[in-house]
Tab-separated table of C-alpha atoms in Angstrom:
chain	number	residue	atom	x	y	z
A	1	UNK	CA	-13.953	3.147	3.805
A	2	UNK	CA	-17.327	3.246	5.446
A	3	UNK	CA	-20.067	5.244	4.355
A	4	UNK	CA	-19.594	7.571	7.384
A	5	UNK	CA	-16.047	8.296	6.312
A	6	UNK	CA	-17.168	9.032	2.762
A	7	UNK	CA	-19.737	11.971	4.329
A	8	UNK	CA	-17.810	13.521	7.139
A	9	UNK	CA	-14.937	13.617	4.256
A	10	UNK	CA	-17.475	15.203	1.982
A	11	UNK	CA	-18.886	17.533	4.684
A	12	UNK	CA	-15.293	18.837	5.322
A	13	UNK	CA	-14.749	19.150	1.428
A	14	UNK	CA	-18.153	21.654	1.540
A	15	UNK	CA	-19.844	19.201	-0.976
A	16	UNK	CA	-22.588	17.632	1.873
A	17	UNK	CA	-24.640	19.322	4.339
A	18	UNK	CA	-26.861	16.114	5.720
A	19	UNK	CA	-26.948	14.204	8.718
A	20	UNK	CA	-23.669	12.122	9.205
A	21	UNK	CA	-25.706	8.951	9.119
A	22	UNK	CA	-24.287	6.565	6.954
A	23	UNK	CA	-27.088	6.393	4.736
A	24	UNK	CA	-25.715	7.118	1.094
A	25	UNK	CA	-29.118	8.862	0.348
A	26	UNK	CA	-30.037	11.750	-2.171
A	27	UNK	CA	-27.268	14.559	-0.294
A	28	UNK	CA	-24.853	12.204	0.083
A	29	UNK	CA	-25.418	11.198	-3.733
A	30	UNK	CA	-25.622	14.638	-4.983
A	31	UNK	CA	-22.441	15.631	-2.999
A	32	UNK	CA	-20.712	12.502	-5.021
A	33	UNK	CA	-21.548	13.983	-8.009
A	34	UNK	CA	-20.540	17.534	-6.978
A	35	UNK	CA	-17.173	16.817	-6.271
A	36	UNK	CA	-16.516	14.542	-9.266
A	37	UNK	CA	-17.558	16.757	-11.592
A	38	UNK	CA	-15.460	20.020	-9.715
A	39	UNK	CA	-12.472	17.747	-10.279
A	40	UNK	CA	-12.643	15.479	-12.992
A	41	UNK	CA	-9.790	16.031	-14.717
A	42	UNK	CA	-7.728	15.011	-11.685
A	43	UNK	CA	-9.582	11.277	-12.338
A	44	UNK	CA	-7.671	8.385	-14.296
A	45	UNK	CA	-10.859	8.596	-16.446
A	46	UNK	CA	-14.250	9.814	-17.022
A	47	UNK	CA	-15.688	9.256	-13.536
A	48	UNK	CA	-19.273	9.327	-15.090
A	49	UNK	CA	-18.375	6.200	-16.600
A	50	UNK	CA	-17.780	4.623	-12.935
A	51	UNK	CA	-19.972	2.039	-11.071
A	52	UNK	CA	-21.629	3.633	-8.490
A	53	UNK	CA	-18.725	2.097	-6.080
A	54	UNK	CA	-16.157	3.554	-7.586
A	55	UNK	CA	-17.478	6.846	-7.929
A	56	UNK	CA	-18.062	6.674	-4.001
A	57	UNK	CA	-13.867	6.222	-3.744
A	58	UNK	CA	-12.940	8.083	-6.205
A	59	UNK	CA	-15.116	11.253	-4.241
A	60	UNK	CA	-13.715	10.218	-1.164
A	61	UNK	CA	-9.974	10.564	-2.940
A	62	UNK	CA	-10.831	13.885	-4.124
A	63	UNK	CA	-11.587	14.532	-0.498
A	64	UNK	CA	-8.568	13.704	0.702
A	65	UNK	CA	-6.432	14.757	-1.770
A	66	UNK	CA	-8.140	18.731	-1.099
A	67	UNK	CA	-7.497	17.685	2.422
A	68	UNK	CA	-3.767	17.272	2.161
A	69	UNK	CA	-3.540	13.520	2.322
A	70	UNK	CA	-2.296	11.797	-0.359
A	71	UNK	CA	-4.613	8.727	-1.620
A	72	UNK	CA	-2.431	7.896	-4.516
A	73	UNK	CA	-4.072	8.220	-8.190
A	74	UNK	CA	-7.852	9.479	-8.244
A	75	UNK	CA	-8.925	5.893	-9.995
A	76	UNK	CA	-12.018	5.013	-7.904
A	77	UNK	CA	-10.031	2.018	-6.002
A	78	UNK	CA	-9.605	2.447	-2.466
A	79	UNK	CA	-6.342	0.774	-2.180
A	80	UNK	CA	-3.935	1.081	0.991
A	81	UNK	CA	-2.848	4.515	-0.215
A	82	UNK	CA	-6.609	5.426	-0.040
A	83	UNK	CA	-6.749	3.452	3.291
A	84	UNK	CA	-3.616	5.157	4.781
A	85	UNK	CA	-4.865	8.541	3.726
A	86	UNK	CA	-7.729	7.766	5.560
A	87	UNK	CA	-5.957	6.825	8.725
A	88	UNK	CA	-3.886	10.285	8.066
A	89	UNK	CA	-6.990	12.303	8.013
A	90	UNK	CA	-8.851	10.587	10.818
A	91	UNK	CA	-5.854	11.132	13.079
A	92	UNK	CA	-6.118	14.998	12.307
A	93	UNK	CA	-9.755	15.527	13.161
A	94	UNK	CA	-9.328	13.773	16.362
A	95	UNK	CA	-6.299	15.509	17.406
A	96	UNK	CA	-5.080	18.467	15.660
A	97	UNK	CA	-2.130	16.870	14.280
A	98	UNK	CA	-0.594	14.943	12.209
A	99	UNK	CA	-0.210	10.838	12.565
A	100	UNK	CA	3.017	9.728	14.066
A	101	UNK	CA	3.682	6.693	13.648
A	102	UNK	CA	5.487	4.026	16.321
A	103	UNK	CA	8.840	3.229	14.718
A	104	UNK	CA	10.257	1.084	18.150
A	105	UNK	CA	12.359	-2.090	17.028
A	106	UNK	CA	9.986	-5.535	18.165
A	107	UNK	CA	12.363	-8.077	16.227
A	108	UNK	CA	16.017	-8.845	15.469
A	109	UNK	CA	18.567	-6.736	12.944
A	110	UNK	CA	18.543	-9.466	9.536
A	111	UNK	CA	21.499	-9.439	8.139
A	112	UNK	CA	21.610	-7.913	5.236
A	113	UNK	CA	23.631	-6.067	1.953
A	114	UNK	CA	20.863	-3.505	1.622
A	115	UNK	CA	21.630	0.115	2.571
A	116	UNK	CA	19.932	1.871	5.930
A	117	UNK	CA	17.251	3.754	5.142
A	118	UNK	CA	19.430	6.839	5.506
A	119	UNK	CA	21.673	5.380	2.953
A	120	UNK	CA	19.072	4.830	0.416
A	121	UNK	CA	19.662	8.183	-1.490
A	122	UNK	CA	23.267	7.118	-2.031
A	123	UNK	CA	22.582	3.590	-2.742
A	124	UNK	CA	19.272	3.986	-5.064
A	125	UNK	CA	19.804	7.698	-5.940
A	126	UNK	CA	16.963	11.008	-5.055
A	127	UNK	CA	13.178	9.865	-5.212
A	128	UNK	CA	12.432	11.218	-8.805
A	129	UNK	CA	13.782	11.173	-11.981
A	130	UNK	CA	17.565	9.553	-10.454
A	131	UNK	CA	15.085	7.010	-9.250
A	132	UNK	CA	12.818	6.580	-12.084
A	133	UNK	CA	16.105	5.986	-14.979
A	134	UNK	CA	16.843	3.064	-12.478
A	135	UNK	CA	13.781	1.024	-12.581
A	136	UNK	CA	12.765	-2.334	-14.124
A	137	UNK	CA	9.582	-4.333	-14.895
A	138	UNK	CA	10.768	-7.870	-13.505
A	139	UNK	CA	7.864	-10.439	-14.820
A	140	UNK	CA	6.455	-12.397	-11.748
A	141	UNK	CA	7.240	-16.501	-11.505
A	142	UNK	CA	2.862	-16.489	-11.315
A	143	UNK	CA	0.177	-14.585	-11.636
A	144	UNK	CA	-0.935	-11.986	-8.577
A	145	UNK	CA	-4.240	-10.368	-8.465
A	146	UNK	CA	-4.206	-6.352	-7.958
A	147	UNK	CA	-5.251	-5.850	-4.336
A	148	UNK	CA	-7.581	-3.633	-4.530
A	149	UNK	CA	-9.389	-4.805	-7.763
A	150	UNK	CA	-8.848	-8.157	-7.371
A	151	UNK	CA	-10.749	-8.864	-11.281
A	152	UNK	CA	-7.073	-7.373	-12.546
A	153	UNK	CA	-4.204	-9.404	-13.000
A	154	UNK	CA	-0.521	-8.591	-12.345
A	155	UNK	CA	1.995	-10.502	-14.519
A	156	UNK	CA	4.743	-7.857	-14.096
A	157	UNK	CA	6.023	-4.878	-11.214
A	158	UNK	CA	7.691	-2.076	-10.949
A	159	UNK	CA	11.303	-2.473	-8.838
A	160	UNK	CA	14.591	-0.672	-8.129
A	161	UNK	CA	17.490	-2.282	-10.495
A	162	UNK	CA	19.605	-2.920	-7.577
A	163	UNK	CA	16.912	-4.951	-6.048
A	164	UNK	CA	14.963	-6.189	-8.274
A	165	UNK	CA	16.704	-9.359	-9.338
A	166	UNK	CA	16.710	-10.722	-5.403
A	167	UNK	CA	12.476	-9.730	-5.238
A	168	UNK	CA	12.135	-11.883	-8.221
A	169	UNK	CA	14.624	-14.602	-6.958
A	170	UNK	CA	12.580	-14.407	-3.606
A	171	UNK	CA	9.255	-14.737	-5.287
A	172	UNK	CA	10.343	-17.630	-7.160
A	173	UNK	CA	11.738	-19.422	-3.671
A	174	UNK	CA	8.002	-18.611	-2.288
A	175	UNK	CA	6.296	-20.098	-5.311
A	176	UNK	CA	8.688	-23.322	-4.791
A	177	UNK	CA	7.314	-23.502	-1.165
A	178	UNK	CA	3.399	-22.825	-1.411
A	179	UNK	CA	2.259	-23.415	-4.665
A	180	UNK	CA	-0.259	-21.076	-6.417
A	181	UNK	CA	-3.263	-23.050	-4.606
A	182	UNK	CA	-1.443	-22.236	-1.719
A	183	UNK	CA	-0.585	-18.752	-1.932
A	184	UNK	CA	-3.925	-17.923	-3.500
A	185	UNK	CA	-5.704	-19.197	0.157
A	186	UNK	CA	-3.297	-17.134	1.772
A	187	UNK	CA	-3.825	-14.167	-0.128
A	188	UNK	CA	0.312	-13.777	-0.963
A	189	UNK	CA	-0.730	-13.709	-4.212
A	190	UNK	CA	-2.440	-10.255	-3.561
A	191	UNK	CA	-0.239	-7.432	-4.745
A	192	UNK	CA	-0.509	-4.086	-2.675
A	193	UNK	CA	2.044	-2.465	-4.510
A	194	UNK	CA	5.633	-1.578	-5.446
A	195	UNK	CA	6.922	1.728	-6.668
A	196	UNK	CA	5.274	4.723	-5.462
A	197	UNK	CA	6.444	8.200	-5.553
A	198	UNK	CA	5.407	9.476	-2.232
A	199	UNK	CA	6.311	10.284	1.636
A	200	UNK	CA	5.898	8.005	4.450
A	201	UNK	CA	2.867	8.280	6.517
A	202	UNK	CA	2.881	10.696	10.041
A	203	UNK	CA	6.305	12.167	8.358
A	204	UNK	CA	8.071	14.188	5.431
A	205	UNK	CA	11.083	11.460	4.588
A	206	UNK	CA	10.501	9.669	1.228
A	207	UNK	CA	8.883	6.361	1.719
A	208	UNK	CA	10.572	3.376	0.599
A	209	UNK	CA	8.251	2.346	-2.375
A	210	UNK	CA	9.897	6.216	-3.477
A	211	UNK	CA	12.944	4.173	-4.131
A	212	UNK	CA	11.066	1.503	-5.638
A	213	UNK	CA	12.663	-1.040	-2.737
A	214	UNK	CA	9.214	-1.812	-1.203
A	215	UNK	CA	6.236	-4.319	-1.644
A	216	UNK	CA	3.279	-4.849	-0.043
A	217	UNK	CA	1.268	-7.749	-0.173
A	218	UNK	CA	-2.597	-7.916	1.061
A	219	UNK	CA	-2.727	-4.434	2.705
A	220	UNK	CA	-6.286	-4.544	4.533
A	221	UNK	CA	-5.548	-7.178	7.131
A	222	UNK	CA	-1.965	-6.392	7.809
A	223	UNK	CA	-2.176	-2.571	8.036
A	224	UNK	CA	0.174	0.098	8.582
A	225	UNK	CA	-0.815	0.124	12.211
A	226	UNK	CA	-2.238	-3.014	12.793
A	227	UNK	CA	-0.272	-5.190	15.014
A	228	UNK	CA	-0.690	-9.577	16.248
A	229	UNK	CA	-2.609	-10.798	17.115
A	230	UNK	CA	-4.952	-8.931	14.935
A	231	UNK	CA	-2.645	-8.953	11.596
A	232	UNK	CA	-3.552	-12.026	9.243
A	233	UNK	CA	0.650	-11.965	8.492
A	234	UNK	CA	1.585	-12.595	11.716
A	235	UNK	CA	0.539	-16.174	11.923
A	236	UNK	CA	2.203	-19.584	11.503
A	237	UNK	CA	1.426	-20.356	7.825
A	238	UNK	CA	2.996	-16.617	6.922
A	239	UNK	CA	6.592	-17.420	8.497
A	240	UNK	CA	8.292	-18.953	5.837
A	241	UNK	CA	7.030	-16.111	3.543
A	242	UNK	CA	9.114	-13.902	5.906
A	243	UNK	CA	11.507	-16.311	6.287
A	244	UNK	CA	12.659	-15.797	2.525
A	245	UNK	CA	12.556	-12.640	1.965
A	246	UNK	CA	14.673	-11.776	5.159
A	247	UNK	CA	17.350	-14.811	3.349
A	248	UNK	CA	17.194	-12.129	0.261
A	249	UNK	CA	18.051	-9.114	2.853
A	250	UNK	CA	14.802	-8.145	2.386
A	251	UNK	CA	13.071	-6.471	6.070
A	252	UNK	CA	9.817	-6.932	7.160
A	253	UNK	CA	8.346	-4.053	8.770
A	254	UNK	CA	5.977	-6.640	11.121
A	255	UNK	CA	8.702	-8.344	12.170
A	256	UNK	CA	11.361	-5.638	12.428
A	257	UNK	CA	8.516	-3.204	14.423
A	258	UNK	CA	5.709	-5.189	15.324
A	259	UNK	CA	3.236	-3.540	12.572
A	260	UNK	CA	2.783	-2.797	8.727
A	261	UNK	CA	2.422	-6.530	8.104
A	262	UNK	CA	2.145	-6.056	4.436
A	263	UNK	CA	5.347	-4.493	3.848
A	264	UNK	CA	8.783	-6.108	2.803
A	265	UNK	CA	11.567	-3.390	2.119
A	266	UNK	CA	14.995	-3.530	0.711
A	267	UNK	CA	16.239	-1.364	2.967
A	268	UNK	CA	17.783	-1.629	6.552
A	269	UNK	CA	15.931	0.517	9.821
């Protein structure tokens, strides 16, 4: 999120008439404080109370959000909802439409126990409250740092039942491998997110973090469009990573469609 984005999303929300310049001056500060203030209650908490950074996201979530693309929770993190919101939004003021995202198979079927993503309403039940009876806080074999406020720690996630128990047995197998100096350097130890109530991006069908079947590690390097060379996942020291979850039955999206590098899925294309 640049601070470009932030004013032509806060010149399209009304809030900010000045130059798109990417100069956070007086109008674009003033236009901050509008829109916070118009929606504050939609916030996690008192925006007032927010660093001057985070009041900058969370007005750029309000944005979007009034837009019609989904950021996630209004917390003042710009996270890879924020960031795929973003992408959604960007797409429509450059074309008219909405994103539509390339869903071509790059890699070989894994083999694999886990429904098709067709199947996943009979398998995991209807996104909502079928869903939400069904999940489980599995506690992680070592500690991951929240991706987009890497200060917090994550000690335990949100998962499926029916999955849950191979993500943890996966995790552990990873742990085994790297070692938490290890996956620190990488960054595996960055969580992007689990469950998640919402549609896919550039479509209407529920996404697979709906089901609670989906994690992403790492999000801004390995991007829901970003493809190799350019996707940090995609090298050598990231293979075995793959490498177990796919023993699991787990999918990864990079290797399954050549983008979306953060994103292992319980759940068969």
């Amino acid at each position: 999120m640049t601070p470009t984005d932030l004013q032509r999303l806060l010149a399209a929300a009304g809030h900010y008439t000045g130059a798109i310049d990417g100069e956070i001056g007086p109008k674009s500060l003033a236009a901050i404080d509008a829109i916070l203030v118009a929606h504050a209650a939609e916030c996690t908490s008192d925006p007032a109370r927010w660093s001057a950074k985070r009041r900058s996201a969370g007005a750029a979530q309000l944005a979007l959000r009034h837009a019609g693309c989904d950021p996630g929770v209004i917390d003042g993190y710009a996270g890879n909802q924020t960031t795929g919101a973003l992408l959604q939004w960007n797409h429509r003021q450059a074309y008219g439409r909405d994103l539509v995202l390339d869903t071509t198979r790059t890699g070989p079927a894994v083999d694999s126990g886990f429904p098709k993503q067709s199947g996943c309403n009979g398998y995991y039940g209807a996104p909502g409250p079928a869903v939400e009876r069904q999940l489980v806080m599995i506690d992680l074999p070592f500690p991951m740092r929240l991706d987009w406020n890497l200060s917090h720690r994550v000690a335990r996630v949100q998962m499926h039942a029916r999955c849950a128990e191979s993500a943890q047995a996966a995790m552990r197998e990873i742990l085994r491998k790297y070692g938490i100096d290890e996956l620190r350097r990488l960054g595996l130890d960055r969580n992007a997110g689990t469950y998640n109530p919402r549609r896919m991006r550039g479509g209407t069908a529920w996404s697979m973090h709906a089901y609670g079947c989906a994690w992403d590690f790492f999000a801004g390097p390995n991007g829901l469009t970003t493809r190799c060379p350019q996707a940090l996942f995609c090298g050598r020291e990231y293979r075995k990573f793959f490498d177990i979850w796919e023993a699991h039955g787990w999918i990864s999206l990079g290797r399954a469609i050549g983008r979306d590098w953060m994103h292992v899925q319980a759940a068969r294309l």
